[in-house]
Coordinates of C-alpha atoms in Angstrom, one line a residue:
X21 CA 0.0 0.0 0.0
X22 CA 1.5 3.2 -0.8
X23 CA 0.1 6.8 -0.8
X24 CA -1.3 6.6 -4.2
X25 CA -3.4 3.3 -4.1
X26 CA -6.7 3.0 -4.0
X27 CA -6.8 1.6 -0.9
X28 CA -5.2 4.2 0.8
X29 CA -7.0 6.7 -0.5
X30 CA -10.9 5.6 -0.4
X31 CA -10.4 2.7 2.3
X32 CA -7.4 3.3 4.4
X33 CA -8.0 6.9 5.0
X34 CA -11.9 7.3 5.8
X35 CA -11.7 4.2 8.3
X36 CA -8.9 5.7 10.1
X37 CA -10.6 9.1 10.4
X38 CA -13.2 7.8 11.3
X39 CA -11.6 5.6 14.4
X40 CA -9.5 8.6 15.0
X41 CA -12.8 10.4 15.5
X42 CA -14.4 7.9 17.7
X43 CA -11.5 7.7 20.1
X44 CA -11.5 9.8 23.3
X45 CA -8.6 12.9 22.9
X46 CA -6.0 11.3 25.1
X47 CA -5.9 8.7 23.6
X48 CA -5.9 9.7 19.8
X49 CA -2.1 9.5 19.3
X50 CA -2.2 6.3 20.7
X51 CA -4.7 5.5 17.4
X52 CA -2.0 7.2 15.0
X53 CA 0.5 5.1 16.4
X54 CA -1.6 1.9 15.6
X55 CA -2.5 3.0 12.2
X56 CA 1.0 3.8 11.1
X57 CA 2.3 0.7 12.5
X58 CA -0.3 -0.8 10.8
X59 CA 0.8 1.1 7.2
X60 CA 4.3 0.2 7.5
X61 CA 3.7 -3.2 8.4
X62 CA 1.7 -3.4 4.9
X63 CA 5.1 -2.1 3.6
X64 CA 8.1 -3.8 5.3
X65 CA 6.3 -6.5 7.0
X66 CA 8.7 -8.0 9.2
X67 CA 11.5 -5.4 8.9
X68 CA 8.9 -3.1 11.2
X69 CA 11.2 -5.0 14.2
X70 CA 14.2 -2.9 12.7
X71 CA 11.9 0.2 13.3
X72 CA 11.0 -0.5 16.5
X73 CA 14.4 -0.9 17.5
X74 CA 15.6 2.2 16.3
X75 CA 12.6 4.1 18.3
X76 CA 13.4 2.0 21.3
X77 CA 17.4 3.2 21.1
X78 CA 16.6 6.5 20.2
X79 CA 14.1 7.1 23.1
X80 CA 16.8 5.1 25.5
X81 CA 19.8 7.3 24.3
X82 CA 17.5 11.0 24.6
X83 CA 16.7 9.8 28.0
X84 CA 20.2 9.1 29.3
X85 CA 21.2 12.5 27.5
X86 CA 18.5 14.4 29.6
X87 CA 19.2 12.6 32.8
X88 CA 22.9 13.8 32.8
X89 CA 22.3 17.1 31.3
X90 CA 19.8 17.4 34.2
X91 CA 22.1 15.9 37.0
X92 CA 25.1 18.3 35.0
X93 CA 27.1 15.6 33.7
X94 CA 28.8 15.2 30.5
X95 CA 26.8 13.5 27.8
X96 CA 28.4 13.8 24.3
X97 CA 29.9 10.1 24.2
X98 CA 26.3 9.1 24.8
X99 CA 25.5 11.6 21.7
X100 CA 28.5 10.0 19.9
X101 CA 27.0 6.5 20.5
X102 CA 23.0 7.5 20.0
X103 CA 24.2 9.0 16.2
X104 CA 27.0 5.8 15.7
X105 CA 24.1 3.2 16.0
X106 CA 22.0 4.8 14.0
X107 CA 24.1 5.1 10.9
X108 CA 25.9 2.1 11.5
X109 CA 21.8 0.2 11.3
X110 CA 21.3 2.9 7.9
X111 CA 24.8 1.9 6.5
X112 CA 24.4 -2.1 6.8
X113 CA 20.5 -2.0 5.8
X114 CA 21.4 0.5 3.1
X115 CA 25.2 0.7 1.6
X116 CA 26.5 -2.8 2.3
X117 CA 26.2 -4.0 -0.9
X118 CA 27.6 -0.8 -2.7
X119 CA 30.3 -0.5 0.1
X120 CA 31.0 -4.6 -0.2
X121 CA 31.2 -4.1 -4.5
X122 CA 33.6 -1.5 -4.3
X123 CA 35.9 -2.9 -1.8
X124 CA 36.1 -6.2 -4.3
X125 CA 37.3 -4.0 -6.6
X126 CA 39.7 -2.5 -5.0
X127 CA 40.5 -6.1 -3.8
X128 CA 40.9 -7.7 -7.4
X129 CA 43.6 -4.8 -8.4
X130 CA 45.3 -5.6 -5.6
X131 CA 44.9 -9.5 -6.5
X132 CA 44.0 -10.4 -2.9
X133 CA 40.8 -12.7 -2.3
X134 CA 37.4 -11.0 -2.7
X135 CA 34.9 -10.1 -0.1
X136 CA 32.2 -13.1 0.0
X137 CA 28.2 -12.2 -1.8
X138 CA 26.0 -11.0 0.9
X139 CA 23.7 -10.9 -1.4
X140 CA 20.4 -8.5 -1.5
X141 CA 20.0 -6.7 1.7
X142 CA 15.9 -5.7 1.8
X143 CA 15.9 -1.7 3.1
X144 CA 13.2 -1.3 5.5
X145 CA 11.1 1.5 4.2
X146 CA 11.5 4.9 5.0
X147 CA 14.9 4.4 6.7
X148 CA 17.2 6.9 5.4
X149 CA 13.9 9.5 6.1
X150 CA 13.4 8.3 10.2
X151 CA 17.3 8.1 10.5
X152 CA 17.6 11.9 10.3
X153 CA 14.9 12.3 12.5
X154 CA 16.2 10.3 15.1
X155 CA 19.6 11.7 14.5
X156 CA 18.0 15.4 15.0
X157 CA 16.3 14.5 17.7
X158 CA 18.6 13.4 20.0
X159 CA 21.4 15.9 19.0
X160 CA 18.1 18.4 20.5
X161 CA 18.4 17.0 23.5
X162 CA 21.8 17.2 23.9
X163 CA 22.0 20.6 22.8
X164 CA 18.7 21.5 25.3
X165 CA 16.6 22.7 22.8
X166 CA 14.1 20.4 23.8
X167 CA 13.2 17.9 26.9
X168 CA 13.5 14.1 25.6
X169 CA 10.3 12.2 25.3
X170 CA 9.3 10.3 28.7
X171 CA 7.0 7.9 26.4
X172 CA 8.8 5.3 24.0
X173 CA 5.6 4.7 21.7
X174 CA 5.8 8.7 21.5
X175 CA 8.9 8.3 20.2
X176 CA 7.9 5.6 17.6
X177 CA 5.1 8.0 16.9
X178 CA 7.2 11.0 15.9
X179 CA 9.5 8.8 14.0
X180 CA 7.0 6.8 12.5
X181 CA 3.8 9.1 11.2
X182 CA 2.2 7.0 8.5
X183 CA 2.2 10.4 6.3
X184 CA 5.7 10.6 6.5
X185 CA 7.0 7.7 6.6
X186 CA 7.6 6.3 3.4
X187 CA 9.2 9.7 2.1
X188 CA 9.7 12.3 4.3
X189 CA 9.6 15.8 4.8
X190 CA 12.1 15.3 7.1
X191 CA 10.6 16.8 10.6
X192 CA 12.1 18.4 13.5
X193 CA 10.3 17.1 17.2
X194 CA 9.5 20.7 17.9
X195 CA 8.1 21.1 14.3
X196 CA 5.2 18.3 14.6
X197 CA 5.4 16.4 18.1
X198 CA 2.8 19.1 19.8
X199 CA 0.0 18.5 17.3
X200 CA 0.6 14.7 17.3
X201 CA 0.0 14.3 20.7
X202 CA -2.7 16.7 21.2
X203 CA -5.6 14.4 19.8
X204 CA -7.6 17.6 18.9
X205 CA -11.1 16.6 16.5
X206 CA -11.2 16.5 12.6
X207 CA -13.3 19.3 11.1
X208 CA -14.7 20.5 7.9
X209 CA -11.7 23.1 7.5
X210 CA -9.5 20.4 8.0
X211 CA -11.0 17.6 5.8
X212 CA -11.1 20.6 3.0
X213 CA -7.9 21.5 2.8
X214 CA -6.8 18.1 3.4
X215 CA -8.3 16.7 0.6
X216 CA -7.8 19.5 -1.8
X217 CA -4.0 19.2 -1.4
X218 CA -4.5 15.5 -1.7
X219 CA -6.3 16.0 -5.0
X220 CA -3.3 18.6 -6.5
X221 CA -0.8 15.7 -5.6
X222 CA -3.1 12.8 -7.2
X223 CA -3.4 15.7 -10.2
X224 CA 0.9 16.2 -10.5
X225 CA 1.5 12.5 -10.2
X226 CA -1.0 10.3 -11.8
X227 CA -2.1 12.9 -15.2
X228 CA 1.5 14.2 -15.1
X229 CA 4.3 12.5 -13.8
X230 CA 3.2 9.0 -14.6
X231 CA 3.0 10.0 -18.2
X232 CA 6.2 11.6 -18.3
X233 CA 7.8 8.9 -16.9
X234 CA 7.3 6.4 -19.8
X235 CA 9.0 9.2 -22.2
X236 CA 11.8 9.4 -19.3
X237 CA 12.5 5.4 -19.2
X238 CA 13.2 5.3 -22.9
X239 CA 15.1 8.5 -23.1
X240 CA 17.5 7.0 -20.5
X241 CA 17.1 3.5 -21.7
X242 CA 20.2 4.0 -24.1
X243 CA 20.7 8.2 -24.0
X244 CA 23.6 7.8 -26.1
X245 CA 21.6 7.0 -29.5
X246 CA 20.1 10.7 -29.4
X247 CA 21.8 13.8 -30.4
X248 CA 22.0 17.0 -28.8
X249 CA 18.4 18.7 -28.3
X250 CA 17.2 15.2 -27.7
X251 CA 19.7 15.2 -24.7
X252 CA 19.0 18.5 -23.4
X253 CA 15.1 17.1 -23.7
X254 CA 15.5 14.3 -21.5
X255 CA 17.6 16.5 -18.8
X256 CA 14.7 18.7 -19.0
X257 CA 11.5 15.7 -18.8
X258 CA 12.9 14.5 -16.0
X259 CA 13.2 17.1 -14.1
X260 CA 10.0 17.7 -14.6
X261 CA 8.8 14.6 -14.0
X262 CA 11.1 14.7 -10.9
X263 CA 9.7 17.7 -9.5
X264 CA 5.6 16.8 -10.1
X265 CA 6.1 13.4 -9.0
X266 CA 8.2 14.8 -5.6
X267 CA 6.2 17.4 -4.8
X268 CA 2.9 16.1 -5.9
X269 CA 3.5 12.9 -3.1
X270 CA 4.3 16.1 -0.6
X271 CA 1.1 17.3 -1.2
X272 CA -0.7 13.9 -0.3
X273 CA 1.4 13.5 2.6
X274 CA 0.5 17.2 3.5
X275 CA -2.8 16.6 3.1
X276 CA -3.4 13.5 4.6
X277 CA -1.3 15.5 7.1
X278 CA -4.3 18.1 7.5
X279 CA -7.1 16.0 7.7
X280 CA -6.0 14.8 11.2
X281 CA -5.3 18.7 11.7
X282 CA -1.5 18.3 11.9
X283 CA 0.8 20.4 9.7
X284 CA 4.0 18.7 8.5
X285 CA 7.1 20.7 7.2
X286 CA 6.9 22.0 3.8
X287 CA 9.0 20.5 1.1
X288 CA 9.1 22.6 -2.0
X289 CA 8.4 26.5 -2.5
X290 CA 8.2 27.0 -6.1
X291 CA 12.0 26.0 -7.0
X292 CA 12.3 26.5 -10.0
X293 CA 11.6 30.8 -9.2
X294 CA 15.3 30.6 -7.5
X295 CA 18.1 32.8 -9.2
X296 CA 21.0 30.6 -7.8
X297 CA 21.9 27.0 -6.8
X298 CA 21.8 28.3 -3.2
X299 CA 18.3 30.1 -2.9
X300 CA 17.1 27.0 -5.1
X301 CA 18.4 24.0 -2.2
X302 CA 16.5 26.6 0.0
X303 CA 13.1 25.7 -2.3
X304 CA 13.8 22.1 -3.2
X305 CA 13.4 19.1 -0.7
X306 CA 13.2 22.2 2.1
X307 CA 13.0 19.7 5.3
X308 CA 16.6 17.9 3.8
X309 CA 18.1 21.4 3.7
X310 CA 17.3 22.1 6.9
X311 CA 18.4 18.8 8.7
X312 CA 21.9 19.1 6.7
X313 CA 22.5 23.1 7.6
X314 CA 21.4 22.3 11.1
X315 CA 23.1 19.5 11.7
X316 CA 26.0 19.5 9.5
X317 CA 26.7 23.1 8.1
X318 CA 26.7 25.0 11.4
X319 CA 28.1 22.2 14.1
X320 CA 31.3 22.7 11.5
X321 CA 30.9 26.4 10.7
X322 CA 31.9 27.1 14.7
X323 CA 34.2 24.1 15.2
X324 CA 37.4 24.2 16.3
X325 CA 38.7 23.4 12.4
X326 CA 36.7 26.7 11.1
X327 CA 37.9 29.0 14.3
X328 CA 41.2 28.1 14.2
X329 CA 41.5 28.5 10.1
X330 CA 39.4 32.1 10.1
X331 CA 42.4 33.4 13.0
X332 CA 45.3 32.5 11.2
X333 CA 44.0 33.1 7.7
X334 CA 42.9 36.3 8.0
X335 CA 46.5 38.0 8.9
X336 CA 47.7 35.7 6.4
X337 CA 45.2 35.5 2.9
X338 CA 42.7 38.4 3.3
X339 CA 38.6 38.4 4.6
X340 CA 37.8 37.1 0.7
X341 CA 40.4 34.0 1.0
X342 CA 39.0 33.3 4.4
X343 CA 35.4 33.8 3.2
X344 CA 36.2 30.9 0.7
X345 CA 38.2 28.5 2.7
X346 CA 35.5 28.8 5.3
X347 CA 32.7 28.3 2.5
X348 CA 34.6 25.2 1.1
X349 CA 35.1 23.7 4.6
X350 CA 31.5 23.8 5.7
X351 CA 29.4 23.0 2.5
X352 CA 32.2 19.9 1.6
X353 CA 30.5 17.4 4.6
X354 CA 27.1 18.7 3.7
X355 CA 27.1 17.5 0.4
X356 CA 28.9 14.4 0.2
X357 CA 26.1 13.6 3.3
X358 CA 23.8 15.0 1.0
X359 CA 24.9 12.5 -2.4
X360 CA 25.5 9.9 -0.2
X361 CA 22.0 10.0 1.5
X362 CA 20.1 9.8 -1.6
X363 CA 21.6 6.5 -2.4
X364 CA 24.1 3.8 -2.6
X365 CA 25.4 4.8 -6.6
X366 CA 28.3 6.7 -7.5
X367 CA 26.0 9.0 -9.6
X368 CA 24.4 10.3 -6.0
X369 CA 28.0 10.9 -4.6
X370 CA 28.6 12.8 -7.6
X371 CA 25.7 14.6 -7.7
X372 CA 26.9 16.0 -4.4
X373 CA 30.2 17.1 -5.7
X374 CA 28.3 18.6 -8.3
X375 CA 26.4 21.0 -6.4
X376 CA 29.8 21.5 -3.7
X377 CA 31.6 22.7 -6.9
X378 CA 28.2 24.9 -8.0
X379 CA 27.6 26.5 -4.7
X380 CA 31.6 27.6 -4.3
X381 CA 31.9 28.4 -7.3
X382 CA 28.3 30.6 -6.6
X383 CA 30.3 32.0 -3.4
X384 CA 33.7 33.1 -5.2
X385 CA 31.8 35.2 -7.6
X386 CA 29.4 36.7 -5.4
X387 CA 31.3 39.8 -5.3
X388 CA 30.9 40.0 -9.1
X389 CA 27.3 39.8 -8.9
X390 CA 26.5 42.3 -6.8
X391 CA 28.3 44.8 -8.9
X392 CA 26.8 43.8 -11.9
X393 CA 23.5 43.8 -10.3
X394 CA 24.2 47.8 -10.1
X395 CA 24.8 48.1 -13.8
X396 CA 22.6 45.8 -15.7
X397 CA 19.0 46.4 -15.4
X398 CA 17.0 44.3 -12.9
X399 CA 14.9 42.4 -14.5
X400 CA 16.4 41.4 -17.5
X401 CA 19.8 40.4 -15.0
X402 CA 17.0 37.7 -13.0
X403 CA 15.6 36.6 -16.0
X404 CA 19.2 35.7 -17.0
X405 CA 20.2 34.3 -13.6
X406 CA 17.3 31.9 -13.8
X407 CA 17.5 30.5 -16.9
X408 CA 21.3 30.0 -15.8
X409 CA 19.8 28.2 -12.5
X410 CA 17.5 26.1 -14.8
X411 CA 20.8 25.0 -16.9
X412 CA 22.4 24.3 -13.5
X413 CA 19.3 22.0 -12.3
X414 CA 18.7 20.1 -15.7
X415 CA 22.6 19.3 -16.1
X416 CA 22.7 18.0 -12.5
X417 CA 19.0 16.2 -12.5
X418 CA 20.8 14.3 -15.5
X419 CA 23.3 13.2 -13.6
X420 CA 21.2 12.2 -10.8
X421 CA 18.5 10.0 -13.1
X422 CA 21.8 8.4 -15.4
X423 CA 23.0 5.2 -15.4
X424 CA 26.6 6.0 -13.9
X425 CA 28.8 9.1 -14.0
X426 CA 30.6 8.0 -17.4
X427 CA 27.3 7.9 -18.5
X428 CA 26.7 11.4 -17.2
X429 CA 29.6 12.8 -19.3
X430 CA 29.0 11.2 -22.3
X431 CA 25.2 12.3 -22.2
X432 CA 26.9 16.5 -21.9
X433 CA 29.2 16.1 -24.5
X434 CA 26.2 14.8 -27.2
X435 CA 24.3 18.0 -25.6
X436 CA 26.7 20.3 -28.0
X437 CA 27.0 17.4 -30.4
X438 CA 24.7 18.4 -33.7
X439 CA 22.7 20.3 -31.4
X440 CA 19.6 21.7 -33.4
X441 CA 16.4 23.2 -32.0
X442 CA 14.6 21.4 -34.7
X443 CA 15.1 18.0 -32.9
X444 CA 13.3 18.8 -30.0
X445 CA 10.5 17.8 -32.0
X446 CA 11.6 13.9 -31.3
X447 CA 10.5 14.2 -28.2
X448 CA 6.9 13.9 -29.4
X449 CA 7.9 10.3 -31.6
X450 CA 9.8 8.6 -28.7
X451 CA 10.4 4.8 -30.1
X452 CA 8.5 2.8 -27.8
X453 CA 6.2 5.4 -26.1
X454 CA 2.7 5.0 -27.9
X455 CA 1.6 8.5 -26.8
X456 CA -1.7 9.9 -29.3
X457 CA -2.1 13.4 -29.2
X458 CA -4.1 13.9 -26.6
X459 CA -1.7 12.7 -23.9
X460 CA 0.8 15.2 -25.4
X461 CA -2.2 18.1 -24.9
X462 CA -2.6 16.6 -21.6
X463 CA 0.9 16.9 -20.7
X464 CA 1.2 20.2 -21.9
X465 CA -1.8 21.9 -20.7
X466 CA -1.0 20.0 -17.2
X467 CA 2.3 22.0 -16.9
X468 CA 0.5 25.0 -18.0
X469 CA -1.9 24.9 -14.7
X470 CA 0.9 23.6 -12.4
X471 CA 2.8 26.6 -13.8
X472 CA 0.2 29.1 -13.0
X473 CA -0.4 27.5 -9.7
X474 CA 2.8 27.9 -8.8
X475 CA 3.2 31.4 -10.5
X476 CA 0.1 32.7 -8.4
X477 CA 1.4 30.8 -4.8
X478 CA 4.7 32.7 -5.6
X479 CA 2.9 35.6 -5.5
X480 CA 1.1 34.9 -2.2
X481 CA -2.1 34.0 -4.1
X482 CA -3.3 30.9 -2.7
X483 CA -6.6 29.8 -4.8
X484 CA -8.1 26.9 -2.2
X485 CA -7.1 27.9 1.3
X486 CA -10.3 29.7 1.6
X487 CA -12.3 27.3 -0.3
X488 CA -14.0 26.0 3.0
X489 CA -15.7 29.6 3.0
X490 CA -17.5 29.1 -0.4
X491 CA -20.6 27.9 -0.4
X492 CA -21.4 24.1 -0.8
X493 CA -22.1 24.3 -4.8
X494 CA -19.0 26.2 -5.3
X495 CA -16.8 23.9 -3.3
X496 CA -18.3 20.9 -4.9
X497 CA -17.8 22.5 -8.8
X498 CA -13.8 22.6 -7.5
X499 CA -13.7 18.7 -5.9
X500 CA -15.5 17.7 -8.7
X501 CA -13.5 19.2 -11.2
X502 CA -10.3 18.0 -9.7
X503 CA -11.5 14.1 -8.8
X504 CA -13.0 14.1 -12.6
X505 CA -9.4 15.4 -14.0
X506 CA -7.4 12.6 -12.5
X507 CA -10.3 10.1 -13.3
X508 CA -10.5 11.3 -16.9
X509 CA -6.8 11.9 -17.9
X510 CA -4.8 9.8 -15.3
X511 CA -2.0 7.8 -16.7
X512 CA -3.3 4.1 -16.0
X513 CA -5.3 1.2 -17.7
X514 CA -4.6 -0.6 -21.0
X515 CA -1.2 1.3 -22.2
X516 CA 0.3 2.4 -19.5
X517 CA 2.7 1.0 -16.6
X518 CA 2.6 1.6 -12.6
X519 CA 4.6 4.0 -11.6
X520 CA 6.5 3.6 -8.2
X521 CA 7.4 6.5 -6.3
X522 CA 10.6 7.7 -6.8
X523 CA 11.6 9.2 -3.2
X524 CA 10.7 6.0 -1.3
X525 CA 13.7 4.1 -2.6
X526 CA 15.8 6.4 -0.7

């Protein structure tokens, strides 16, 4: 069962609002608790023991934290141990087949015997997404920002949300663990916006996404038979597809979110707006920013490394030398955490590299910028600046979706090889995707209205947060128009393949 099946959607979801409903307050969480269990039981069966375990340790290690911090005793080799375990349990569940590979490798150069086959390690679902939870939760505690969690199934609660679990956003305990725990009543405000953000997801993924994923699977199939626009064109479907398929499952785990009247972490704030690399890792996968600059960029940005580097180097290279060295320093660790989290392929680790290299390069040059900013007029200098951030996405999104980083390379030298605009018109006669042309309409005109939606929210314009003030007619014109949309033009039946979600094999 996942967040786009039928029987999440029209069973899973009314029975457990309904039980939800019928339970006293106190002890609706402990409903929530069932009912995710219960979701990612239908998911990882078994491997829910591996889940348990890490709530169990990391409501055993916040305790011991808060217990010393409270008697005033030292607890960072408890802190040290709490975020050891849980990696290590991510690393062997995760990487141990991609760690074990390249180690034979290494092995057969050196013509000493290989590592023995582990074989396939199942992931349990959602670990990579509770592991940075857990992680940021106990660092919290350590760092007193907030009291550890007297209740283990609280814990297993927080980590385990059925919204959530499968792929994120990525929550903070002070973010969500109040409105979890509160048990407070569903009502018509919240099963209307609930259900309309559910709707918009269903709309991005299943008319969208889904449809742009068959042109996506045989554009990377064998990328190296196209020529240059045909390149550039699958760079630019994917992310696409990418984006509607990402953020449109954000939006049904939002909503599904709402209709128990708890608000999860945003995700995605119209990226593709941003004028840099930087302002657009502050729009894309928003909770996975946070978690990394929290956690990661400014525990090394005031470390002993950084301090003792910015005293010496200052007498020695100059504030802008400094500036850089600094820059390098911090955002290094933050994205080879960040490749490396996405998954066990050298393409992620790259990908990471990719935006390191990007965002320095970004930082060296800002002093440019800003004086070109003074001479070229302002809007024709952002409309440049983001059509350079869109080149910056599309080339890296390529490189996250090939088949290897050889591949990667290959696929940007055929974008300048017999580049012609004319070929972009190959994308509509794709060998092996049996589009007519109305899935090409519906493709286009879907972008068009995600476009304007986004266009309009960027703008503060919001067209269904007030929708629970219309009157009953006009509210049901808009459900109906939406559920009648996805019915209509959805990518499935006779033609057309299931479509897994991306983000939950990370």
């Amino acid at each position: 069962m996942n967040y786009f099946d039928t029987i999440y959607l029209f069973i899973f979801l009314p029975v457990a609002m309904l039980i939800y409903q019928l339970t006293k307050r106190k002890f609706r969480w402990i409903t929530l608790l069932v009912l995710s269990c219960f979701v990612y039981y239908t998911m990882s069966e078994k491997l829910i023991i591996v889940f348990a375990a890490t709530s169990f340790f990391t409501y055993l290690i916040a305790r011991i934290i808060q217990n010393r911090n409270d008697n005033g005793k030292k607890s960072k080799g408890f802190l040290i141990l709490g975020i050891v375990g849980l990696f290590l349990t991510l690393i062997i569940f995760k990487y141990t087949g991609f760690l074990e590979q390249n180690l034979n490798v290494i092995l057969a150069k050196l013509k000493v015997k290989q590592l023995p086959d582990v074989g396939n390690i199942i992931m349990p679902m959602g670990i990579s997404f509770y592991t940075l939870e857990a992680v940021g939760y106990i660092t919290d505690v350590y760092w007193k920002k907030i009291k550890a969690e007297k209740n283990p199934l609280k814990v297993m609660l927080f980590l385990g949300f059925f919204p959530q679990i499968m792929e994120g956003p990525i929550a903070l305990y002070s973010q969500t663990s109040s409105k979890l725990f509160e048990g407070n009543p569903i009502t018509a405000d919240n099963i209307s916006q609930g259900g309309i953000r559910i709707f918009i997801g269903l709309f991005k993924k299943i008319v969208i996404a889904d449809r742009l994923s068959m042109m996506v699977s045989r554009l990377y199939k064998n990328p190296l038979q196209y020529h240059g626009a045909m390149i550039a064109g699958a760079a630019i479907v994917y992310t696409i597809q990418l984006y509607l398929e990402f953020s449109g499952t954000m939006d049904v785990v939002n909503g599904s979110a709402k209709l128990f009247g708890i608000s999860l972490p945003e995700n995605f704030k119209q990226p593709f707006f941003s004028k840099d690399a930087s302002e657009f890792w502050r729009r894309w996968h928003i909770s996975l920013g946070v978690w990394f600059r929290t956690y990661i960029f400014y525990p090394v940005s005031v470390s002993k490394m950084v301090r003792k580097w910015n005293k010496k180097a200052k007498k020695k290279y100059g504030k802008y030398v400094t500036k850089l060295g600094t820059t390098a320093m911090c955002l290094l660790p933050v994205w080879i955490g960040n490749g490396i989290w996405h998954g066990a392929q050298w393409n992620y680790i790259f990908y990471g590299v990719y935006y390191f290299i990007i965002l320095f390069v970004e930082s060296a040059l800002e002093p440019v910028r800003k004086k070109a900013e003074k001479k070229i007029n302002t809007g024709v200098f952002n409309v440049a600046r983001t059509l350079k951030t869109w080149c910056i996405i599309f080339i890296g999104e390529m490189l996250f979706r090939s088949d290897g980083v050889i591949i990667w390379f290959k696929m940007l030298g055929r974008m300048f090889y017999k580049f012609r605009i004319s070929d972009f018109a190959g994308l509509i006669h794709i060998k092996g995707v049996n589009f007519i042309l109305g899935d090409y309409l519906v493709i286009f005109v879907g972008i068009i209205l995600i476009a304007i939606y986004d266009i309009l929210k960027e703008k503060n314009i919001s067209l269904f947060s007030n929708l629970g003030r219309f009157e009953m007619p006009v509210r049901c014109v808009v459900y109906y128009a939406l559920i009648l949309s996805i019915v209509i033009f959805g990518a499935y039946g006779t033609g057309y393949e299931k479509v897994d979600m991306i983000y939950a094999g990370f």
